[in-house]
PDB file of C-alpha atoms and ligand atoms in Angstrom:
ATOM      1  CA  MET A   1       0.000   0.000   0.000  1.00  0.00           C
ATOM      2  CA  ASN A   2       1.155   3.545  -0.744  1.00  0.00           C
ATOM      3  CA  VAL A   3       2.997   4.969   2.304  1.00  0.00           C
ATOM      4  CA  LYS A   4       1.369   8.394   1.854  1.00  0.00           C
ATOM      5  CA  LEU A   5      -2.058   6.745   2.003  1.00  0.00           C
ATOM      6  CA  VAL A   6      -0.974   4.789   5.087  1.00  0.00           C
ATOM      7  CA  ASN A   7       0.094   8.035   6.773  1.00  0.00           C
ATOM      8  CA  MET A   8      -3.156   9.754   5.837  1.00  0.00           C
ATOM      9  CA  LEU A   9      -5.120   6.905   7.438  1.00  0.00           C
ATOM     10  CA  ARG A  10      -2.859   6.863  10.498  1.00  0.00           C
ATOM     11  CA  ARG A  11      -3.363  10.602  11.020  1.00  0.00           C
ATOM     12  CA  LEU A  12      -7.100  10.174  10.526  1.00  0.00           C
ATOM     13  CA  PHE A  13      -7.247   7.551  13.287  1.00  0.00           C
ATOM     14  CA  GLY A  14      -4.811   9.305  15.634  1.00  0.00           C
ATOM     15  CA  GLY A  15      -1.793   7.115  14.898  1.00  0.00           C
ATOM     16  CA  LYS A  16       1.819   8.116  14.398  1.00  0.00           C
ATOM     17  CA  PRO A  17       2.825   8.540  10.711  1.00  0.00           C
ATOM     18  CA  VAL A  18       5.713   6.479   9.348  1.00  0.00           C
ATOM     19  CA  PRO A  19       8.789   8.112   7.709  1.00  0.00           C
ATOM     20  CA  LEU A  20       8.563   8.454   3.915  1.00  0.00           C
ATOM     21  CA  CYS A  21      12.299   8.493   3.164  1.00  0.00           C
ATOM     22  CA  PRO A  22      13.063   4.739   3.382  1.00  0.00           C
ATOM     23  CA  THR A  23      10.729   4.140   0.409  1.00  0.00           C
ATOM     24  CA  CYS A  24      11.633   7.312  -1.520  1.00  0.00           C
ATOM     25  CA  LYS A  25      13.803   7.161  -4.641  1.00  0.00           C
ATOM     26  CA  TYR A  26      15.657  10.336  -3.546  1.00  0.00           C
ATOM     27  CA  ASP A  27      16.874   8.818  -0.279  1.00  0.00           C
ATOM     28  CA  TRP A  28      20.548   8.502  -1.188  1.00  0.00           C
ATOM     29  CA  ARG A  29      23.616  10.737  -0.981  1.00  0.00           C
ATOM     30  CA  SER A  30      23.006  14.232  -2.412  1.00  0.00           C
ATOM     31  CA  ALA A  31      19.791  13.348  -4.260  1.00  0.00           C
ATOM     32  CA  CYS A  32      17.857  15.021  -1.448  1.00  0.00           C
ATOM     33  CA  ASP A  33      18.936  18.081   0.536  1.00  0.00           C
ATOM     34  CA  ASN A  34      16.158  17.989   3.125  1.00  0.00           C
ATOM     35  CA  LEU A  35      17.916  18.225   6.504  1.00  0.00           C
ATOM     36  CA  ASP A  36      15.141  16.256   8.209  1.00  0.00           C
ATOM     37  CA  ARG A  37      15.821  13.157   6.131  1.00  0.00           C
ATOM     38  CA  PRO A  38      15.311  10.260   6.916  1.00  0.00           C
ATOM     39  CA  HIS A  39      12.534  11.085   9.378  1.00  0.00           C
ATOM     40  CA  VAL A  40      10.248  13.113   7.118  1.00  0.00           C
ATOM     41  CA  THR A  41       6.575  12.140   7.312  1.00  0.00           C
ATOM     42  CA  LYS A  42       5.269  14.808   4.905  1.00  0.00           C
ATOM     43  CA  CYS A  43       7.114  15.741   1.716  1.00  0.00           C
ATOM     44  CA  ASP A  44       6.080  17.251  -1.637  1.00  0.00           C
ATOM     45  CA  GLN A  45       9.117  15.749  -3.403  1.00  0.00           C
ATOM     46  CA  TYR A  46       8.417  12.163  -2.334  1.00  0.00           C
ATOM     47  CA  GLU A  47       8.412   9.588  -5.126  1.00  0.00           C
ATOM     48  CA  LYS A  48       8.073   5.886  -4.511  1.00  0.00           C
ATOM     49  CA  ARG A  49      11.324   4.005  -5.126  1.00  0.00           C
ATOM     50  CA  PHE A  50      10.000   0.857  -6.820  1.00  0.00           C
TER      51      PHE A  50
HETATM   52  S1  SF4 B 101      12.458  13.827  -1.136  1.00  0.00           S
HETATM   53 FE1  SF4 B 101      11.345  13.891   0.824  1.00  0.00          FE
HETATM   54  S2  SF4 B 101      10.679  11.800   1.190  1.00  0.00           S
HETATM   55 FE2  SF4 B 101      12.303  11.747  -0.361  1.00  0.00          FE
HETATM   56  S3  SF4 B 101      14.203  11.407   0.754  1.00  0.00           S
HETATM   57 FE3  SF4 B 101      13.956  13.601   0.535  1.00  0.00          FE
HETATM   58  S4  SF4 B 101      12.889  14.266   2.404  1.00  0.00           S
HETATM   59 FE4  SF4 B 101      12.647  12.057   2.235  1.00  0.00          FE
END
């Protein structure tokens, strides 16, 4: 299931969202300059890795 959808449902039901970065294709070296990586739970640049 899409991790963004999972987080939306978790927020809806009061749960803690999961980090997006481990499944994001930009989660390596300098591909992403977000200083909060790898703990980001909301991100406009997120793209699924696989
Ligand atoms: S683009 Fe967003 S989700 Fe992807 S690695 Fe960077 S901070 Fe994480």
